[in-house]
Amino acid sequence: FVHRGANYTEDDVWSLKVDHTIFDSHRLSFTTWHSLNDGFVRSEFGESGGTLGLLFLSNIDGHNYRFNYDQTVSPSLLHHFGFGYTFSDPTRQRDTRQGNQTIQLPGVPADNPGFPAFTVQNPYGALTLGNSNQQPNDPSANISYVLLDNWTWVKGKHQLKFGGEFRLLRFNNFAGTDTGGLSGQYVFNQLSTSNLTDSRQNNLGNGWASFYLGQVFSGQRLIPAPERKMQHEFYVWFAEDVVRLSRNLTLTLGLRHEIPTVVYERNYAQSFLDTSLPNAGAGGRPGALAFLQPGQRLADTYTKAYSPRIGIAYSLNPKTVIRTGYGIFWSPTNATSVGRLSRYFNHGFSFTQAF
């Protein structure tokens, strides 16, 4: 159909799965999916507006790979191994056009992405030209690696399961959208060409006249913090025993141990208040700004997240089974969750150049 709105999106998604039996006791499987959501956000000038028609591209890119290996070691012993990789960059993309090479605003780097934003204000409304204040927040990528290995062993009345899992979670982010963006946002107001001695000054003058005369009313430009490269690891091991106590009664006993490490910046570009460090600016009194050293974290990793599991199943008759259970479950804290960084961790020092 024809989309008559200002913006549009286009989804392209495909997946592939392959299963292969090497021998009767060895099986492999591979799965992948890829998703690309193309988003085009236009300005008031529309797609045919040339340089001024595009605000930003909002392309959401994601893909995933999964590999599984299953081995039947014996009729009573099974082995499973898996590996996974997922990438997702759900954000607007940098405008590859370097508008200030043409506009040439003094003090603004010529290789900044996009165009400086000019906002023209009048009593009847305002219009913004350019897109520096709309992008980039790129990259904003979530990356995960997963390894798992587990075994199942049936012996007598027991069905034993045990194994482990490792996850590596990363979040790469560059925040360059705030406060005018990298090339800045500049406001032209009708007051610059109004008669300020007239009681009607707010309705006199013209923002476009101020624009053509170069009379900037206000402006701001972001001097950004560097790209953050956050990471944390997640370790798990577990053991479980399903015991058939009788024809009607089954007991399940299990233990799971999780170790979510504290999030850290991969280049250790994180600072904190060290209450024992002498402060040279305060006469040597304790308490000064310090940066993380390799292997150091902002908080200690909690290593006592043990999760016992107990389950009971009792069969009253061939048609009715009663089940009950007990377990302790742990949830990662804010310090060990990459996805919550934007709320609980500042992204370093940045500066807004305003005038």
mmCIF file of C-alpha atoms in Angstrom:
data_model
loop_
_atom_site.group_PDB
_atom_site.id
_atom_site.type_symbol
_atom_site.label_atom_id
_atom_site.label_comp_id
_atom_site.label_asym_id
_atom_site.label_seq_id
_atom_site.Cartn_x
_atom_site.Cartn_y
_atom_site.Cartn_z
ATOM 1 C CA PHE A 1 0.000 0.000 0.000
ATOM 2 C CA VAL A 2 1.049 3.626 -0.307
ATOM 3 C CA HIS A 3 2.106 5.180 2.993
ATOM 4 C CA ARG A 4 1.293 8.869 3.038
ATOM 5 C CA GLY A 5 2.721 9.623 6.485
ATOM 6 C CA ALA A 6 5.863 11.620 7.123
ATOM 7 C CA ASN A 7 7.855 8.514 8.066
ATOM 8 C CA TYR A 8 7.901 4.864 7.137
ATOM 9 C CA THR A 9 9.471 1.607 8.284
ATOM 10 C CA GLU A 10 10.297 -1.551 6.398
ATOM 11 C CA ASP A 11 10.927 -4.918 8.085
ATOM 12 C CA ASP A 12 13.149 -7.580 6.553
ATOM 13 C CA VAL A 13 13.362 -10.778 8.606
ATOM 14 C CA TRP A 14 14.666 -14.205 7.625
ATOM 15 C CA SER A 15 15.773 -17.312 9.464
ATOM 16 C CA LEU A 16 17.506 -20.616 8.696
ATOM 17 C CA LYS A 17 17.709 -23.909 10.590
ATOM 18 C CA VAL A 18 19.868 -26.901 9.689
ATOM 19 C CA ASP A 19 19.841 -30.291 11.434
ATOM 20 C CA HIS A 20 22.404 -32.956 10.638
ATOM 21 C CA THR A 21 22.933 -36.446 12.024
ATOM 22 C CA ILE A 22 26.609 -37.372 11.798
ATOM 23 C CA PHE A 23 26.095 -40.813 13.318
ATOM 24 C CA ASP A 24 23.190 -42.266 15.256
ATOM 25 C CA SER A 25 24.832 -41.020 18.430
ATOM 26 C CA HIS A 26 26.007 -37.581 17.206
ATOM 27 C CA ARG A 27 23.722 -34.778 16.070
ATOM 28 C CA LEU A 28 24.354 -31.166 15.117
ATOM 29 C CA SER A 29 21.961 -28.277 14.646
ATOM 30 C CA PHE A 30 22.474 -24.694 13.532
ATOM 31 C CA THR A 31 19.997 -21.825 13.659
ATOM 32 C CA THR A 32 20.301 -18.197 12.616
ATOM 33 C CA TRP A 33 17.925 -15.294 12.227
ATOM 34 C CA HIS A 34 18.490 -11.801 10.858
ATOM 35 C CA SER A 35 16.260 -8.784 11.245
ATOM 36 C CA LEU A 36 16.577 -5.323 9.738
ATOM 37 C CA ASN A 37 14.003 -2.630 10.385
ATOM 38 C CA ASP A 38 14.608 0.322 8.068
ATOM 39 C CA GLY A 39 13.145 3.515 9.450
ATOM 40 C CA PHE A 40 13.239 6.811 7.566
ATOM 41 C CA VAL A 41 12.252 9.924 9.564
ATOM 42 C CA ARG A 42 11.633 12.985 7.420
ATOM 43 C CA SER A 43 11.488 16.643 8.285
ATOM 44 C CA GLU A 44 8.679 18.986 7.276
ATOM 45 C CA PHE A 45 10.277 19.235 3.817
ATOM 46 C CA GLY A 46 9.547 15.572 3.068
ATOM 47 C CA GLU A 47 11.610 13.020 1.158
ATOM 48 C CA SER A 48 12.078 15.370 -1.773
ATOM 49 C CA GLY A 49 13.514 18.046 0.506
ATOM 50 C CA GLY A 50 17.063 17.055 -0.383
ATOM 51 C CA THR A 51 19.582 17.917 2.294
ATOM 52 C CA LEU A 52 16.906 19.238 4.639
ATOM 53 C CA GLY A 53 14.451 16.380 4.106
ATOM 54 C CA LEU A 54 16.074 13.725 6.307
ATOM 55 C CA LEU A 55 16.147 13.939 10.104
ATOM 56 C CA PHE A 56 17.658 10.523 10.794
ATOM 57 C CA LEU A 57 17.657 6.853 9.859
ATOM 58 C CA SER A 58 16.234 4.560 12.508
ATOM 59 C CA ASN A 59 17.546 1.192 11.371
ATOM 60 C CA ILE A 60 17.197 -1.591 13.933
ATOM 61 C CA ASP A 61 19.706 -4.300 13.120
ATOM 62 C CA GLY A 62 19.746 -7.656 14.854
ATOM 63 C CA HIS A 63 21.074 -11.131 14.190
ATOM 64 C CA ASN A 64 21.601 -14.349 16.077
ATOM 65 C CA TYR A 65 23.537 -17.599 15.671
ATOM 66 C CA ARG A 66 22.908 -20.814 17.623
ATOM 67 C CA PHE A 67 24.915 -24.040 17.498
ATOM 68 C CA ASN A 68 23.930 -27.247 19.342
ATOM 69 C CA TYR A 69 25.645 -30.606 19.642
ATOM 70 C CA ASP A 70 23.969 -33.663 21.149
ATOM 71 C CA GLN A 71 25.776 -36.913 21.876
ATOM 72 C CA THR A 72 24.383 -40.238 23.053
ATOM 73 C CA VAL A 73 27.364 -41.602 24.955
ATOM 74 C CA SER A 74 25.410 -44.681 26.036
ATOM 75 C CA PRO A 75 21.737 -45.611 26.414
ATOM 76 C CA SER A 76 21.824 -44.065 29.901
ATOM 77 C CA LEU A 77 24.174 -41.109 29.354
ATOM 78 C CA LEU A 78 23.412 -38.041 27.197
ATOM 79 C CA HIS A 79 25.587 -34.986 26.540
ATOM 80 C CA HIS A 80 24.463 -31.565 25.244
ATOM 81 C CA PHE A 81 26.632 -28.586 24.268
ATOM 82 C CA GLY A 82 25.434 -25.235 22.970
ATOM 83 C CA PHE A 83 26.824 -21.901 21.814
ATOM 84 C CA GLY A 84 24.941 -18.714 20.985
ATOM 85 C CA TYR A 85 25.698 -15.190 19.782
ATOM 86 C CA THR A 86 23.185 -12.334 19.573
ATOM 87 C CA PHE A 87 23.687 -8.786 18.309
ATOM 88 C CA SER A 88 21.114 -6.011 18.434
ATOM 89 C CA ASP A 89 21.556 -2.319 17.639
ATOM 90 C CA PRO A 90 18.081 -0.838 18.233
ATOM 91 C CA THR A 91 18.750 2.827 17.643
ATOM 92 C CA ARG A 92 18.963 5.572 15.100
ATOM 93 C CA GLN A 93 22.053 5.544 12.909
ATOM 94 C CA ARG A 94 24.598 8.228 12.208
ATOM 95 C CA ASP A 95 23.929 10.451 9.227
ATOM 96 C CA THR A 96 26.969 9.809 7.034
ATOM 97 C CA ARG A 97 26.625 13.231 5.441
ATOM 98 C CA GLN A 98 28.992 15.769 6.977
ATOM 99 C CA GLY A 99 26.977 18.934 6.689
ATOM 100 C CA ASN A 100 29.432 21.352 8.241
ATOM 101 C CA GLN A 101 31.830 20.777 5.384
ATOM 102 C CA THR A 102 29.311 22.831 3.404
ATOM 103 C CA ILE A 103 27.961 25.190 6.081
ATOM 104 C CA GLN A 104 31.383 25.733 7.711
ATOM 105 C CA LEU A 105 30.344 27.014 11.134
ATOM 106 C CA PRO A 106 33.446 28.172 13.015
ATOM 107 C CA GLY A 107 34.444 25.917 15.910
ATOM 108 C CA VAL A 108 32.334 22.957 14.750
ATOM 109 C CA PRO A 109 34.331 19.977 13.398
ATOM 110 C CA ALA A 110 33.788 19.488 9.678
ATOM 111 C CA ASP A 111 33.519 15.694 10.029
ATOM 112 C CA ASN A 112 30.591 15.727 12.474
ATOM 113 C CA PRO A 113 27.670 13.602 11.246
ATOM 114 C CA GLY A 114 24.568 15.331 9.936
ATOM 115 C CA PHE A 115 23.816 19.017 9.656
ATOM 116 C CA PRO A 116 23.778 21.778 12.284
ATOM 117 C CA ALA A 117 20.206 22.457 13.432
ATOM 118 C CA PHE A 118 18.781 25.937 12.878
ATOM 119 C CA THR A 119 15.486 26.702 14.644
ATOM 120 C CA VAL A 120 13.589 29.740 13.378
ATOM 121 C CA GLN A 121 10.977 31.043 15.847
ATOM 122 C CA ASN A 122 8.041 33.321 15.124
ATOM 123 C CA PRO A 123 4.822 34.131 17.014
ATOM 124 C CA TYR A 124 2.923 31.883 14.580
ATOM 125 C CA GLY A 125 5.230 28.880 15.005
ATOM 126 C CA ALA A 126 8.739 27.511 14.640
ATOM 127 C CA LEU A 127 10.650 25.406 12.129
ATOM 128 C CA THR A 128 13.918 23.511 12.553
ATOM 129 C CA LEU A 129 16.287 22.920 9.653
ATOM 130 C CA GLY A 130 19.039 20.340 10.012
ATOM 131 C CA ASN A 131 19.320 17.264 12.223
ATOM 132 C CA SER A 132 22.254 17.530 14.623
ATOM 133 C CA ASN A 133 19.859 17.453 17.576
ATOM 134 C CA GLN A 134 18.272 14.246 16.257
ATOM 135 C CA GLN A 135 21.353 12.024 16.010
ATOM 136 C CA PRO A 136 23.568 10.208 16.605
ATOM 137 C CA ASN A 137 23.044 7.815 19.461
ATOM 138 C CA ASP A 138 25.146 5.289 17.649
ATOM 139 C CA PRO A 139 26.279 2.719 18.497
ATOM 140 C CA SER A 140 23.830 1.477 21.111
ATOM 141 C CA ALA A 141 24.551 -2.201 20.656
ATOM 142 C CA ASN A 142 23.642 -5.126 22.891
ATOM 143 C CA ILE A 143 25.912 -8.140 22.369
ATOM 144 C CA SER A 144 25.731 -11.491 24.131
ATOM 145 C CA TYR A 145 27.678 -14.745 24.014
ATOM 146 C CA VAL A 146 26.358 -17.913 25.661
ATOM 147 C CA LEU A 147 28.093 -21.237 26.295
ATOM 148 C CA LEU A 148 26.370 -24.168 28.001
ATOM 149 C CA ASP A 149 27.242 -27.778 28.681
ATOM 150 C CA ASN A 150 25.127 -30.343 30.514
ATOM 151 C CA TRP A 151 24.821 -34.080 31.044
ATOM 152 C CA THR A 152 21.921 -36.426 31.782
ATOM 153 C CA TRP A 153 22.623 -39.807 33.417
ATOM 154 C CA VAL A 154 19.993 -42.412 34.223
ATOM 155 C CA LYS A 155 21.051 -44.942 36.859
ATOM 156 C CA GLY A 156 18.547 -47.159 38.612
ATOM 157 C CA LYS A 157 15.823 -45.024 40.169
ATOM 158 C CA HIS A 158 17.836 -41.842 39.624
ATOM 159 C CA GLN A 159 17.872 -39.410 36.720
ATOM 160 C CA LEU A 160 20.832 -37.099 37.293
ATOM 161 C CA LYS A 161 21.308 -33.785 35.460
ATOM 162 C CA PHE A 162 24.289 -31.518 35.916
ATOM 163 C CA GLY A 163 26.127 -28.862 33.957
ATOM 164 C CA GLY A 164 27.056 -25.217 33.660
ATOM 165 C CA GLU A 165 26.523 -22.057 31.660
ATOM 166 C CA PHE A 166 28.561 -18.955 30.870
ATOM 167 C CA ARG A 167 27.213 -15.671 29.499
ATOM 168 C CA LEU A 168 29.197 -12.672 28.324
ATOM 169 C CA LEU A 169 27.037 -9.548 28.003
ATOM 170 C CA ARG A 170 28.213 -6.310 26.404
ATOM 171 C CA PHE A 171 26.677 -2.905 25.820
ATOM 172 C CA ASN A 172 28.417 -0.377 23.539
ATOM 173 C CA ASN A 173 26.925 3.100 23.587
ATOM 174 C CA PHE A 174 27.791 6.578 22.380
ATOM 175 C CA ALA A 175 25.424 9.322 23.529
ATOM 176 C CA GLY A 176 25.613 12.259 21.135
ATOM 177 C CA THR A 177 22.010 13.369 20.793
ATOM 178 C CA ASP A 178 21.506 15.612 23.827
ATOM 179 C CA THR A 179 21.686 19.400 24.027
ATOM 180 C CA GLY A 180 21.929 20.158 20.346
ATOM 181 C CA GLY A 181 24.064 17.237 19.272
ATOM 182 C CA LEU A 182 27.631 17.319 18.011
ATOM 183 C CA SER A 183 27.125 20.133 15.516
ATOM 184 C CA GLY A 184 24.798 22.168 17.701
ATOM 185 C CA GLN A 185 21.355 23.732 17.602
ATOM 186 C CA TYR A 186 21.047 27.477 16.953
ATOM 187 C CA VAL A 187 17.886 29.490 17.589
ATOM 188 C CA PHE A 188 16.813 32.559 15.619
ATOM 189 C CA ASN A 189 14.035 34.577 17.239
ATOM 190 C CA GLN A 190 11.838 37.438 16.056
ATOM 191 C CA LEU A 191 13.007 39.519 19.022
ATOM 192 C CA SER A 192 16.404 40.005 17.377
ATOM 193 C CA THR A 193 14.744 42.114 14.667
ATOM 194 C CA SER A 194 11.950 43.572 16.799
ATOM 195 C CA ASN A 195 11.640 47.070 18.260
ATOM 196 C CA LEU A 196 12.391 46.392 21.905
ATOM 197 C CA THR A 197 11.070 49.808 22.946
ATOM 198 C CA ASP A 198 7.624 49.012 21.581
ATOM 199 C CA SER A 199 5.045 47.401 23.886
ATOM 200 C CA ARG A 200 4.229 45.037 21.000
ATOM 201 C CA GLN A 201 7.825 43.811 20.773
ATOM 202 C CA ASN A 202 6.840 40.128 21.137
ATOM 203 C CA ASN A 203 4.739 40.349 17.991
ATOM 204 C CA LEU A 204 7.105 42.468 15.949
ATOM 205 C CA GLY A 205 10.188 41.398 14.060
ATOM 206 C CA ASN A 206 10.626 38.173 12.127
ATOM 207 C CA GLY A 207 12.629 35.066 12.916
ATOM 208 C CA TRP A 208 13.487 34.576 9.252
ATOM 209 C CA ALA A 209 14.826 38.115 9.054
ATOM 210 C CA SER A 210 16.990 37.337 12.094
ATOM 211 C CA PHE A 211 18.154 34.171 10.345
ATOM 212 C CA TYR A 212 19.179 35.967 7.158
ATOM 213 C CA LEU A 213 21.008 38.608 9.201
ATOM 214 C CA GLY A 214 22.841 35.926 11.199
ATOM 215 C CA GLN A 215 21.447 37.191 14.520
ATOM 216 C CA VAL A 216 21.615 34.057 16.701
ATOM 217 C CA PHE A 217 19.312 34.355 19.708
ATOM 218 C CA SER A 218 20.717 31.329 21.552
ATOM 219 C CA GLY A 219 22.524 28.101 20.851
ATOM 220 C CA GLN A 220 24.013 24.990 22.373
ATOM 221 C CA ARG A 221 26.352 22.207 21.286
ATOM 222 C CA LEU A 222 27.319 18.954 22.967
ATOM 223 C CA ILE A 223 30.937 18.134 23.723
ATOM 224 C CA PRO A 224 30.363 14.400 24.261
ATOM 225 C CA ALA A 225 31.797 11.785 26.540
ATOM 226 C CA PRO A 226 33.612 8.943 24.758
ATOM 227 C CA GLU A 227 31.890 5.741 23.781
ATOM 228 C CA ARG A 228 31.068 3.453 26.710
ATOM 229 C CA LYS A 229 31.975 -0.222 26.362
ATOM 230 C CA MET A 230 30.294 -1.965 29.264
ATOM 231 C CA GLN A 231 30.542 -5.652 30.101
ATOM 232 C CA HIS A 232 29.729 -8.230 32.696
ATOM 233 C CA GLU A 233 29.863 -12.004 32.975
ATOM 234 C CA PHE A 234 27.359 -14.512 34.331
ATOM 235 C CA TYR A 235 28.417 -17.952 35.635
ATOM 236 C CA VAL A 236 26.038 -20.812 36.480
ATOM 237 C CA TRP A 237 26.375 -24.416 37.577
ATOM 238 C CA PHE A 238 23.607 -26.791 38.610
ATOM 239 C CA ALA A 239 22.904 -30.359 39.717
ATOM 240 C CA GLU A 240 19.585 -32.177 39.902
ATOM 241 C CA ASP A 241 18.420 -35.646 40.895
ATOM 242 C CA VAL A 242 14.960 -36.958 40.013
ATOM 243 C CA VAL A 243 14.330 -40.007 42.219
ATOM 244 C CA ARG A 244 11.503 -42.467 41.641
ATOM 245 C CA LEU A 245 10.709 -43.466 45.219
ATOM 246 C CA SER A 246 7.744 -45.648 44.252
ATOM 247 C CA ARG A 247 5.360 -46.212 41.386
ATOM 248 C CA ASN A 248 3.315 -43.202 42.504
ATOM 249 C CA LEU A 249 5.860 -40.908 44.135
ATOM 250 C CA THR A 250 8.730 -38.959 42.528
ATOM 251 C CA LEU A 251 11.085 -36.628 44.397
ATOM 252 C CA THR A 252 13.223 -33.953 42.707
ATOM 253 C CA LEU A 253 16.209 -32.388 44.482
ATOM 254 C CA GLY A 254 18.366 -29.711 42.866
ATOM 255 C CA LEU A 255 20.833 -26.927 43.504
ATOM 256 C CA ARG A 256 21.711 -24.001 41.222
ATOM 257 C CA HIS A 257 24.526 -21.518 41.852
ATOM 258 C CA GLU A 258 24.669 -18.189 39.988
ATOM 259 C CA ILE A 259 27.511 -15.650 39.989
ATOM 260 C CA PRO A 260 26.617 -12.405 38.155
ATOM 261 C CA THR A 261 29.689 -10.176 38.116
ATOM 262 C CA VAL A 262 29.452 -6.400 38.513
ATOM 263 C CA VAL A 263 29.247 -4.359 35.314
ATOM 264 C CA TYR A 264 32.437 -2.545 34.349
ATOM 265 C CA GLU A 265 33.783 -0.446 31.483
ATOM 266 C CA ARG A 266 36.159 -2.561 29.395
ATOM 267 C CA ASN A 267 38.798 0.183 29.312
ATOM 268 C CA TYR A 268 38.226 0.840 33.043
ATOM 269 C CA ALA A 269 37.025 4.371 32.285
ATOM 270 C CA GLN A 270 34.967 4.529 35.490
ATOM 271 C CA SER A 271 35.534 6.770 38.468
ATOM 272 C CA PHE A 272 34.363 6.576 42.064
ATOM 273 C CA LEU A 273 34.867 8.226 45.446
ATOM 274 C CA ASP A 274 37.714 6.497 47.270
ATOM 275 C CA THR A 275 37.126 7.384 50.915
ATOM 276 C CA SER A 276 40.650 6.301 51.912
ATOM 277 C CA LEU A 277 42.595 8.122 49.174
ATOM 278 C CA PRO A 278 44.249 11.377 50.351
ATOM 279 C CA ASN A 279 42.841 14.407 48.571
ATOM 280 C CA ALA A 280 45.631 16.757 47.540
ATOM 281 C CA GLY A 281 43.111 19.554 47.001
ATOM 282 C CA ALA A 282 41.778 19.242 50.539
ATOM 283 C CA GLY A 283 44.963 19.236 52.553
ATOM 284 C CA GLY A 284 45.482 15.486 52.301
ATOM 285 C CA ARG A 285 42.192 14.628 53.938
ATOM 286 C CA PRO A 286 40.803 11.203 52.935
ATOM 287 C CA GLY A 287 38.286 11.139 50.118
ATOM 288 C CA ALA A 288 39.260 11.717 46.477
ATOM 289 C CA LEU A 289 38.245 10.821 42.939
ATOM 290 C CA ALA A 290 39.818 7.576 41.732
ATOM 291 C CA PHE A 291 39.593 5.464 38.588
ATOM 292 C CA LEU A 292 39.143 1.724 38.388
ATOM 293 C CA GLN A 293 42.242 -0.365 37.936
ATOM 294 C CA PRO A 294 42.343 -3.572 35.834
ATOM 295 C CA GLY A 295 40.372 -6.272 37.609
ATOM 296 C CA GLN A 296 38.666 -3.784 39.943
ATOM 297 C CA ARG A 297 34.894 -3.242 40.144
ATOM 298 C CA LEU A 298 32.700 -0.541 41.639
ATOM 299 C CA ALA A 299 31.237 -3.145 44.004
ATOM 300 C CA ASP A 300 32.106 -6.639 45.149
ATOM 301 C CA THR A 301 30.693 -9.563 43.191
ATOM 302 C CA TYR A 302 28.081 -11.471 45.168
ATOM 303 C CA THR A 303 28.992 -15.155 45.160
ATOM 304 C CA LYS A 304 26.375 -16.652 47.503
ATOM 305 C CA ALA A 305 23.384 -16.867 45.162
ATOM 306 C CA TYR A 306 22.578 -20.515 45.870
ATOM 307 C CA SER A 307 19.168 -21.721 44.711
ATOM 308 C CA PRO A 308 17.846 -24.990 46.154
ATOM 309 C CA ARG A 309 15.018 -26.794 44.375
ATOM 310 C CA ILE A 310 12.605 -29.368 45.803
ATOM 311 C CA GLY A 311 9.762 -30.977 43.864
ATOM 312 C CA ILE A 312 7.264 -33.690 44.663
ATOM 313 C CA ALA A 313 4.925 -35.456 42.233
ATOM 314 C CA TYR A 314 2.331 -37.971 43.415
ATOM 315 C CA SER A 315 0.088 -39.934 41.078
ATOM 316 C CA LEU A 316 -3.358 -40.560 42.571
ATOM 317 C CA ASN A 317 -4.438 -42.588 39.559
ATOM 318 C CA PRO A 318 -3.547 -42.855 35.866
ATOM 319 C CA LYS A 319 -5.516 -39.646 35.180
ATOM 320 C CA THR A 320 -4.569 -37.444 38.155
ATOM 321 C CA VAL A 321 -1.145 -36.178 39.349
ATOM 322 C CA ILE A 322 -0.548 -33.765 42.217
ATOM 323 C CA ARG A 323 2.628 -31.667 42.047
ATOM 324 C CA THR A 324 4.203 -29.234 44.479
ATOM 325 C CA GLY A 325 7.605 -27.660 44.846
ATOM 326 C CA TYR A 326 9.841 -25.118 46.528
ATOM 327 C CA GLY A 327 12.703 -23.026 45.214
ATOM 328 C CA ILE A 328 14.751 -19.887 45.744
ATOM 329 C CA PHE A 329 15.265 -17.639 42.721
ATOM 330 C CA TRP A 330 17.680 -14.736 42.337
ATOM 331 C CA SER A 331 17.382 -11.684 40.112
ATOM 332 C CA PRO A 332 20.418 -9.700 38.906
ATOM 333 C CA THR A 333 20.793 -6.336 40.627
ATOM 334 C CA ASN A 334 21.216 -2.985 38.923
ATOM 335 C CA ALA A 335 24.982 -3.300 39.304
ATOM 336 C CA THR A 336 24.986 -6.579 37.371
ATOM 337 C CA SER A 337 22.502 -5.749 34.623
ATOM 338 C CA VAL A 338 23.853 -4.183 31.440
ATOM 339 C CA GLY A 339 20.393 -3.124 30.274
ATOM 340 C CA ARG A 340 19.881 -0.786 33.238
ATOM 341 C CA LEU A 341 23.085 1.195 32.799
ATOM 342 C CA SER A 342 21.449 4.281 31.352
ATOM 343 C CA ARG A 343 19.521 4.798 34.585
ATOM 344 C CA TYR A 344 22.112 3.963 37.220
ATOM 345 C CA PHE A 345 25.470 4.758 35.591
ATOM 346 C CA ASN A 346 26.433 8.114 34.114
ATOM 347 C CA HIS A 347 28.253 7.920 30.795
ATOM 348 C CA GLY A 348 31.231 10.061 31.809
ATOM 349 C CA PHE A 349 31.934 13.749 31.570
ATOM 350 C CA SER A 350 30.243 15.751 28.836
ATOM 351 C CA PHE A 351 29.873 19.491 28.364
ATOM 352 C CA THR A 352 27.173 21.653 26.831
ATOM 353 C CA GLN A 353 28.588 24.658 25.033
ATOM 354 C CA ALA A 354 25.825 27.254 25.296
ATOM 355 C CA PHE A 355 25.669 30.924 24.411
#
